[in-house]
PDB file of C-alpha atoms in Angstrom:
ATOM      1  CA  UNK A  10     102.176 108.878  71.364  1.00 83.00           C
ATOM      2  CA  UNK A  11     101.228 105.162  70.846  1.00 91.00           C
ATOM      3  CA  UNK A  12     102.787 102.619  72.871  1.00 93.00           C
ATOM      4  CA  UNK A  13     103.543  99.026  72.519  1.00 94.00           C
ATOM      5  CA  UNK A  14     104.618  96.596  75.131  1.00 96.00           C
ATOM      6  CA  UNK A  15     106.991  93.203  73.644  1.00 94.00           C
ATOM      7  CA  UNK A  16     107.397  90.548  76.185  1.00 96.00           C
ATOM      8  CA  UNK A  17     110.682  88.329  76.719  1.00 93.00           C
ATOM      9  CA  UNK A  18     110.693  85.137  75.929  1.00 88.00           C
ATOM     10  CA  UNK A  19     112.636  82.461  77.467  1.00 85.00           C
ATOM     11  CA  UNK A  20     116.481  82.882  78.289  1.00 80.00           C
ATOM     12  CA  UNK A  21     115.561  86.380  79.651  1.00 84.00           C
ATOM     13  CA  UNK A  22     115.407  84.842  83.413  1.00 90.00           C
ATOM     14  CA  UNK A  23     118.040  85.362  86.298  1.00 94.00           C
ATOM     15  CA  UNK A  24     118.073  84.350  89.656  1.00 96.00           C
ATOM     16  CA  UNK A  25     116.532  87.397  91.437  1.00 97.00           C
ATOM     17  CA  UNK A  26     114.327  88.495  88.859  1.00 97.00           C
ATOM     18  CA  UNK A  27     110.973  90.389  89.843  1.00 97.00           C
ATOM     19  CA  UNK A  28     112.104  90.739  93.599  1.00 98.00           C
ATOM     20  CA  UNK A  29     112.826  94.473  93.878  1.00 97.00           C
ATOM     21  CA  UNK A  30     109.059  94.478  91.878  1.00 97.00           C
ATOM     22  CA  UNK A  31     107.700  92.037  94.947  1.00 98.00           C
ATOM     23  CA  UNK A  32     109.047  93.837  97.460  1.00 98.00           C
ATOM     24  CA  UNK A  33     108.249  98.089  96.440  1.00 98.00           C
ATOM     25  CA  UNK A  34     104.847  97.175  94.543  1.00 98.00           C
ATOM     26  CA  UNK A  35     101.802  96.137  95.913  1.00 98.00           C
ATOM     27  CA  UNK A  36     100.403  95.067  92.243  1.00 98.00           C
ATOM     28  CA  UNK A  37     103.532  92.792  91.733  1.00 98.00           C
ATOM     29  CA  UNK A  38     102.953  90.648  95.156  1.00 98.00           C
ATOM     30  CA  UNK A  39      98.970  90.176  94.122  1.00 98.00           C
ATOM     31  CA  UNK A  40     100.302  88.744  90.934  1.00 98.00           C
ATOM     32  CA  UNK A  41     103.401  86.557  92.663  1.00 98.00           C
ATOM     33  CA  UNK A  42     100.755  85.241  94.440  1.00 98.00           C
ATOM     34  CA  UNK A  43      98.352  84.490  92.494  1.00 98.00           C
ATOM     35  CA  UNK A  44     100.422  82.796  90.694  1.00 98.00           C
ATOM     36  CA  UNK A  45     101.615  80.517  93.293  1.00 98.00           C
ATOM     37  CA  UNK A  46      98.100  80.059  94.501  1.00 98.00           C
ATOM     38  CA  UNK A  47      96.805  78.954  90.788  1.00 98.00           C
ATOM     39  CA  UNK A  48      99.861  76.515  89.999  1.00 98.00           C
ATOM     40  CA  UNK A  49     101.367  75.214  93.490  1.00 98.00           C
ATOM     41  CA  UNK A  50     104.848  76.301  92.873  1.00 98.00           C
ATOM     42  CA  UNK A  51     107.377  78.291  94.729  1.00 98.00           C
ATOM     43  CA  UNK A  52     107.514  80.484  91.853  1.00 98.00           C
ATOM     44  CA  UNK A  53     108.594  83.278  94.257  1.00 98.00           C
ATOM     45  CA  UNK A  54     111.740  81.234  95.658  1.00 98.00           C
ATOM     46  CA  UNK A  55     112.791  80.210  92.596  1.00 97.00           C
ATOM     47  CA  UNK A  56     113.031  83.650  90.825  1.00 98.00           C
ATOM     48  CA  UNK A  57     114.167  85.288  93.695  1.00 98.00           C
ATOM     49  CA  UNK A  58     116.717  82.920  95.375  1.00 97.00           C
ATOM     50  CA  UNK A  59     117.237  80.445  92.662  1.00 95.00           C
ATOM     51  CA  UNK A  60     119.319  78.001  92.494  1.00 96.00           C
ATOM     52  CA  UNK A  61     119.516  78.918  88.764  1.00 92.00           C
ATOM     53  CA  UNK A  62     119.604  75.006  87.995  1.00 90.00           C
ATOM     54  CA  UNK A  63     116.133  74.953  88.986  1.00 94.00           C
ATOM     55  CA  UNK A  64     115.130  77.934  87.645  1.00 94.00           C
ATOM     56  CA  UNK A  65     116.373  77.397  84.241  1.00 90.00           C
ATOM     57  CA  UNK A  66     114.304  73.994  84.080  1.00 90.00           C
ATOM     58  CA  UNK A  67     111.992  74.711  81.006  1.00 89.00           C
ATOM     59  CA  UNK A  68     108.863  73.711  83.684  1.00 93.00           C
ATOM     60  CA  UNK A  69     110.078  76.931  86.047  1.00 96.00           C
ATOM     61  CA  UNK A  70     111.455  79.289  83.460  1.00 95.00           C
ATOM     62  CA  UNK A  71     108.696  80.007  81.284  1.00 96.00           C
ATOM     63  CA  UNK A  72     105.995  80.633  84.841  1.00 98.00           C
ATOM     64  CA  UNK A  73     108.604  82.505  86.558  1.00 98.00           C
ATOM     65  CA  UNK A  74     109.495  84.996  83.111  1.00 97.00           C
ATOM     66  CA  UNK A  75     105.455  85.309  82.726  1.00 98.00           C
ATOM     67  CA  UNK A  76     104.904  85.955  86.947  1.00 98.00           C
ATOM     68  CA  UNK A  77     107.589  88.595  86.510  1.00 98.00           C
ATOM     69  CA  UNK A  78     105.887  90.271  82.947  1.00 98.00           C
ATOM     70  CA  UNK A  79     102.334  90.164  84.751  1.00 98.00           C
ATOM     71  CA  UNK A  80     103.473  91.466  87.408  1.00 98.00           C
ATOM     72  CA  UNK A  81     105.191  94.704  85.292  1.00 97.00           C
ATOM     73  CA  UNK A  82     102.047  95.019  83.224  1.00 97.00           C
ATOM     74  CA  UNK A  83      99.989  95.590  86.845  1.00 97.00           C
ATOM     75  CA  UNK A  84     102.641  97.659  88.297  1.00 98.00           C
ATOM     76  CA  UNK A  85     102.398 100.201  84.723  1.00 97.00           C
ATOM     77  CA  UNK A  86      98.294  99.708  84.640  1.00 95.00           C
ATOM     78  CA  UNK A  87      98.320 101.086  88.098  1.00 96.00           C
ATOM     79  CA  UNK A  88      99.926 104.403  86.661  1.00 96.00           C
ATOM     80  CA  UNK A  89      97.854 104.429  83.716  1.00 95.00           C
ATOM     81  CA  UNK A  90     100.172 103.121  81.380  1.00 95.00           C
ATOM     82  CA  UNK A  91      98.415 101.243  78.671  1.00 92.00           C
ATOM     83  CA  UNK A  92      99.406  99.930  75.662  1.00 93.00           C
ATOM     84  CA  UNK A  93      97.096  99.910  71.775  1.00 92.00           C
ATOM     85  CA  UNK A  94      99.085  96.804  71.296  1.00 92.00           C
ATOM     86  CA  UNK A  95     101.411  93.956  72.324  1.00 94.00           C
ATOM     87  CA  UNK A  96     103.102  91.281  71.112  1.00 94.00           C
ATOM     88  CA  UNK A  97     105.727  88.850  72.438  1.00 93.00           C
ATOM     89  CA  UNK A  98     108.425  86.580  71.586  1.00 86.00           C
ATOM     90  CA  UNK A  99     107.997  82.960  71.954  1.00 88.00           C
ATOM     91  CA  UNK A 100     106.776  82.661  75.108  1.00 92.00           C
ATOM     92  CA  UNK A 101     106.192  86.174  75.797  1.00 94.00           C
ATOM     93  CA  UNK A 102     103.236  85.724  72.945  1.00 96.00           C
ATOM     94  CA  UNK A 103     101.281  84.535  75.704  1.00 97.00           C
ATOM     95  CA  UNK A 104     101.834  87.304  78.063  1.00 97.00           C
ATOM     96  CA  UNK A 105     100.679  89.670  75.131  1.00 97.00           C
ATOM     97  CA  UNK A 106      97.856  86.904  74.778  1.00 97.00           C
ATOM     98  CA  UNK A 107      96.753  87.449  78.526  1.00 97.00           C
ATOM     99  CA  UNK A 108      97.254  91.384  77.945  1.00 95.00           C
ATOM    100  CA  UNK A 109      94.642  91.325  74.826  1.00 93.00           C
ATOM    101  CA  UNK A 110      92.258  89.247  76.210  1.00 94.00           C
ATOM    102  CA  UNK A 111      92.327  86.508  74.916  1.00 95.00           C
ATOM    103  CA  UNK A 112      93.257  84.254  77.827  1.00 96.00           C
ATOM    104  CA  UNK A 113      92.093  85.385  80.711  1.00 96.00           C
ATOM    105  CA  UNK A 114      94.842  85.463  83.844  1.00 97.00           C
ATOM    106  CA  UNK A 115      94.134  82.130  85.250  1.00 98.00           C
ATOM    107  CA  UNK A 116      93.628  80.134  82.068  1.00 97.00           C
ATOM    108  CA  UNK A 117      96.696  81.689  80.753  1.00 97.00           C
ATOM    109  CA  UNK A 118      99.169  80.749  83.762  1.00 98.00           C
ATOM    110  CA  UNK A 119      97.855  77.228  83.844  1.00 98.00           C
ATOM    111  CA  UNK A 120      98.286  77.048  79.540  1.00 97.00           C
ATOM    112  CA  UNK A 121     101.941  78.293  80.190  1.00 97.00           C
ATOM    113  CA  UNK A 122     102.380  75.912  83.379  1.00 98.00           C
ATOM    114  CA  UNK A 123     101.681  73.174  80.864  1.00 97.00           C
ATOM    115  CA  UNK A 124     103.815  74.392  78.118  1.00 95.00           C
ATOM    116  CA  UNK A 125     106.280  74.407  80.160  1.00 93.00           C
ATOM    117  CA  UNK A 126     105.923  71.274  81.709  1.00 93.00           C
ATOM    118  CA  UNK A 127     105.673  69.697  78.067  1.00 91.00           C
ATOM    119  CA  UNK A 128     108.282  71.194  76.947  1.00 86.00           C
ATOM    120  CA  UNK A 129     111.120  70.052  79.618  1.00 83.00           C
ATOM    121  CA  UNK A 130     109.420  66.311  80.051  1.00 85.00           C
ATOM    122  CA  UNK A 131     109.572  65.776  76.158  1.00 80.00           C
ATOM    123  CA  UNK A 132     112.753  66.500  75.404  1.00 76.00           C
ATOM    124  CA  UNK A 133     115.233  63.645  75.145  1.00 76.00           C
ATOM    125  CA  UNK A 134     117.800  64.346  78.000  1.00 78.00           C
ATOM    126  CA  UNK A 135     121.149  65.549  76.332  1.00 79.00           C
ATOM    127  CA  UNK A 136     122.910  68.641  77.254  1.00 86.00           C
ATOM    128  CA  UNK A 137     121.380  71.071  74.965  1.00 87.00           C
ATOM    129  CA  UNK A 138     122.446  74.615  74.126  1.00 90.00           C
ATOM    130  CA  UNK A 139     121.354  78.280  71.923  1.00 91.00           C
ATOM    131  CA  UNK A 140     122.913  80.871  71.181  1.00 94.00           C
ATOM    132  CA  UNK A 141     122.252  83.942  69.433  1.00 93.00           C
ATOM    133  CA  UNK A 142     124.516  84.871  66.252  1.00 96.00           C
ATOM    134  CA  UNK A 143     124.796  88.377  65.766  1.00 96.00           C
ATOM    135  CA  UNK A 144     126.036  90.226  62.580  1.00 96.00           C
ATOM    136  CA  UNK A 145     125.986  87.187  60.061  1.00 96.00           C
ATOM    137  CA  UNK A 146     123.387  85.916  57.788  1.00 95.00           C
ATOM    138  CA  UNK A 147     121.786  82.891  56.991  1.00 95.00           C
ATOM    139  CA  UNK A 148     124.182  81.389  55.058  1.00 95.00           C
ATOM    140  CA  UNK A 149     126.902  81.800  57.227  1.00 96.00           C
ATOM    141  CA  UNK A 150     125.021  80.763  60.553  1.00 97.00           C
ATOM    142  CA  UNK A 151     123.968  77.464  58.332  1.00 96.00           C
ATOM    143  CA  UNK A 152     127.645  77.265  57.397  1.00 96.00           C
ATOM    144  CA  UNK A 153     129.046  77.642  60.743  1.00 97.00           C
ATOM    145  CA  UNK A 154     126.274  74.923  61.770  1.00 97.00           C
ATOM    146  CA  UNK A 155     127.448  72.665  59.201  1.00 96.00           C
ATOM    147  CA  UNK A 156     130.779  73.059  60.315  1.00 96.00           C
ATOM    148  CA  UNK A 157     130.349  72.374  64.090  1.00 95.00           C
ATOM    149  CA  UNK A 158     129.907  68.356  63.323  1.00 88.00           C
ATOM    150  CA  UNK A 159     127.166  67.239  65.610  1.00 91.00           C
ATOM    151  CA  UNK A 160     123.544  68.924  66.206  1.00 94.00           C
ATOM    152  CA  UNK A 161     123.442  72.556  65.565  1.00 96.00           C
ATOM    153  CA  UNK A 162     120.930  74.186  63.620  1.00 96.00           C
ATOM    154  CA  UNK A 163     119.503  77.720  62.655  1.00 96.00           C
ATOM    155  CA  UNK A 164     116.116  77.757  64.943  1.00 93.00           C
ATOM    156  CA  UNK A 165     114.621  81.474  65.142  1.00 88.00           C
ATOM    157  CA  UNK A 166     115.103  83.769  62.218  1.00 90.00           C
ATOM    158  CA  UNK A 167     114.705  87.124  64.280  1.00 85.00           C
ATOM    159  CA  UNK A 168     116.056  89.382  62.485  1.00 85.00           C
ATOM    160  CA  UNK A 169     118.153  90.504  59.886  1.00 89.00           C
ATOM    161  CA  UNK A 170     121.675  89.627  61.563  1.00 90.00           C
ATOM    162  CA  UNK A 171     120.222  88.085  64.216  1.00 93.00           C
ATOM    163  CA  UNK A 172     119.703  84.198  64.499  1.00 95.00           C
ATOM    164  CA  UNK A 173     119.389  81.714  66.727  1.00 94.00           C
ATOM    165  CA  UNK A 174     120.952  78.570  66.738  1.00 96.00           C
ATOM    166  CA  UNK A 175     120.119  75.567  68.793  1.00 95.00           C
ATOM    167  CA  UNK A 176     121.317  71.865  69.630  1.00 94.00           C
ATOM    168  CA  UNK A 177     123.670  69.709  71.657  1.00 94.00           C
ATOM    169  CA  UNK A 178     126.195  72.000  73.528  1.00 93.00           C
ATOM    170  CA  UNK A 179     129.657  71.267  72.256  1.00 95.00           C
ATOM    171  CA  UNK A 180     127.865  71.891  68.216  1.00 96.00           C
ATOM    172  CA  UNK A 181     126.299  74.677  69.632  1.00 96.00           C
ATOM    173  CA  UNK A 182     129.771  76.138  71.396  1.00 95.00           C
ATOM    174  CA  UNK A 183     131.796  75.372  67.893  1.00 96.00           C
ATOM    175  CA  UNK A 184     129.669  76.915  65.629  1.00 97.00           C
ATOM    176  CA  UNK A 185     129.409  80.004  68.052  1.00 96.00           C
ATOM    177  CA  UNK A 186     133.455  80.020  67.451  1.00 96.00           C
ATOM    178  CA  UNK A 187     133.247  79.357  63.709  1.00 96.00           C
ATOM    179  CA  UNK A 188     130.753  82.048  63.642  1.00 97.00           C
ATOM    180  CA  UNK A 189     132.864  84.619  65.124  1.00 96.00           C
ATOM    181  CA  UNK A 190     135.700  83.388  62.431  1.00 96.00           C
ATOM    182  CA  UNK A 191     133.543  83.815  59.758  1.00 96.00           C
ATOM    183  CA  UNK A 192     132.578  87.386  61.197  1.00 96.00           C
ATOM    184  CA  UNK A 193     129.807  87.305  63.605  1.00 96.00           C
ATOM    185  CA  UNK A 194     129.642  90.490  66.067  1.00 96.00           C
ATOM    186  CA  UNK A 195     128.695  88.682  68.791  1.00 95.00           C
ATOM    187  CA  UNK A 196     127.857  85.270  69.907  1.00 96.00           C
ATOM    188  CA  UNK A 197     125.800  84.873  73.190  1.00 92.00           C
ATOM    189  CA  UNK A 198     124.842  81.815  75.040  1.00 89.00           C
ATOM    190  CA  UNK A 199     120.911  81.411  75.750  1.00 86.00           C
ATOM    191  CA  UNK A 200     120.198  80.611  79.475  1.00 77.00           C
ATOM    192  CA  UNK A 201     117.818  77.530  77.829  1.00 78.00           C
ATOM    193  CA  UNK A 202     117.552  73.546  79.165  1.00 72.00           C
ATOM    194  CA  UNK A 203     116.227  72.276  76.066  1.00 73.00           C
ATOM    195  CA  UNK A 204     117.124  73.432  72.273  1.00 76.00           C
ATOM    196  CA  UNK A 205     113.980  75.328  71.443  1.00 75.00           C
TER     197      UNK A 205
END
């Protein structure tokens, strides 16, 4: 059997994330650790005690949801659980990146540290909103966008029936409702800041 590992990206965090790893796993505090140790935050408090206002800040997400996938990846290497390949989305890409190889664990913390801290300090400050759309396809999302009047947009094409929409928060929370008129499945709000 050939397995494959696909890392979360962001809107995957919750305030207590990774502690039950921290606590039972040797492998997972190393990493918590380290991580602390190479960036200088309190990655550890914020994805274990929160407040989730601070740990939904683009600049905290995206190093607490890689601490907690680094720390997984040591806890299944310790059993021998390897994987011929890997792959991520969004963020998670550079998890898979520091997986392969091609970053190694250091370099690839500080490279998400700074993504992260781009990506929060860059944005214009607005209260911004995604949401996935389940069940319709792209015309519909685009016309339930259209519909919203203010900023909402199709933003990540994942899948057939699934798509992501992203922009101020009231457009964002209309078209979510005129995309369950027009037939949508399911509509779920991204834990994002910023409208990736």
């Amino acid at each position: 059997m050939k397995i494959g590992f696909l890392f979360p990206g962001q809107g995957s965090q919750a305030v207590g994330m990774g502690k039950d790893l921290y606590e039972n796993y040797a492998e997972a505090r190393v990493v918590y650790d380290k991580v602390e140790e190479i960036t200088g935050m309190p990655i550890k408090k914020l994805s274990f005690e929160g407040p989730e206002e601070e740990l939904n800040k683009t600049q905290n997400t995206q190093v607490a949801i890689l601490t907690q996938s680094l720390a997984i990846l040591a806890i299944l290497k310790k059993h021998n659980i390897q994987a011929k390949m890997s792959a991520g989305l969004s963020l998670g890409e550079y998890t898979a990146l520091i997986e392969d190889g091609i970053f190694d664990f250091e370099e690839g913390v500080k490279l998400v540290q700074k993504r992260g801290e781009i990506m929060q300090n860059l944005t214009p400050q607005r209260n911004w909103k995604m949401a996935a759309i389940l069940g319709l396809n792209e015309e519909k999302v685009q016309e339930a966008c259209n519909q919203a009047q203010g900023f909402a947009v199709p933003a990540n094409f994942n899948t057939i029936g699934q798509i992501v929409i992203s922009g101020e928060e009231e457009a964002v929370t209309k078209a979510g409702e005129i995309a369950k008129e027009l037939g949508a499945k399911n509509v779920s709000i991204l834990n994002t800041a910023v409208p990736f």
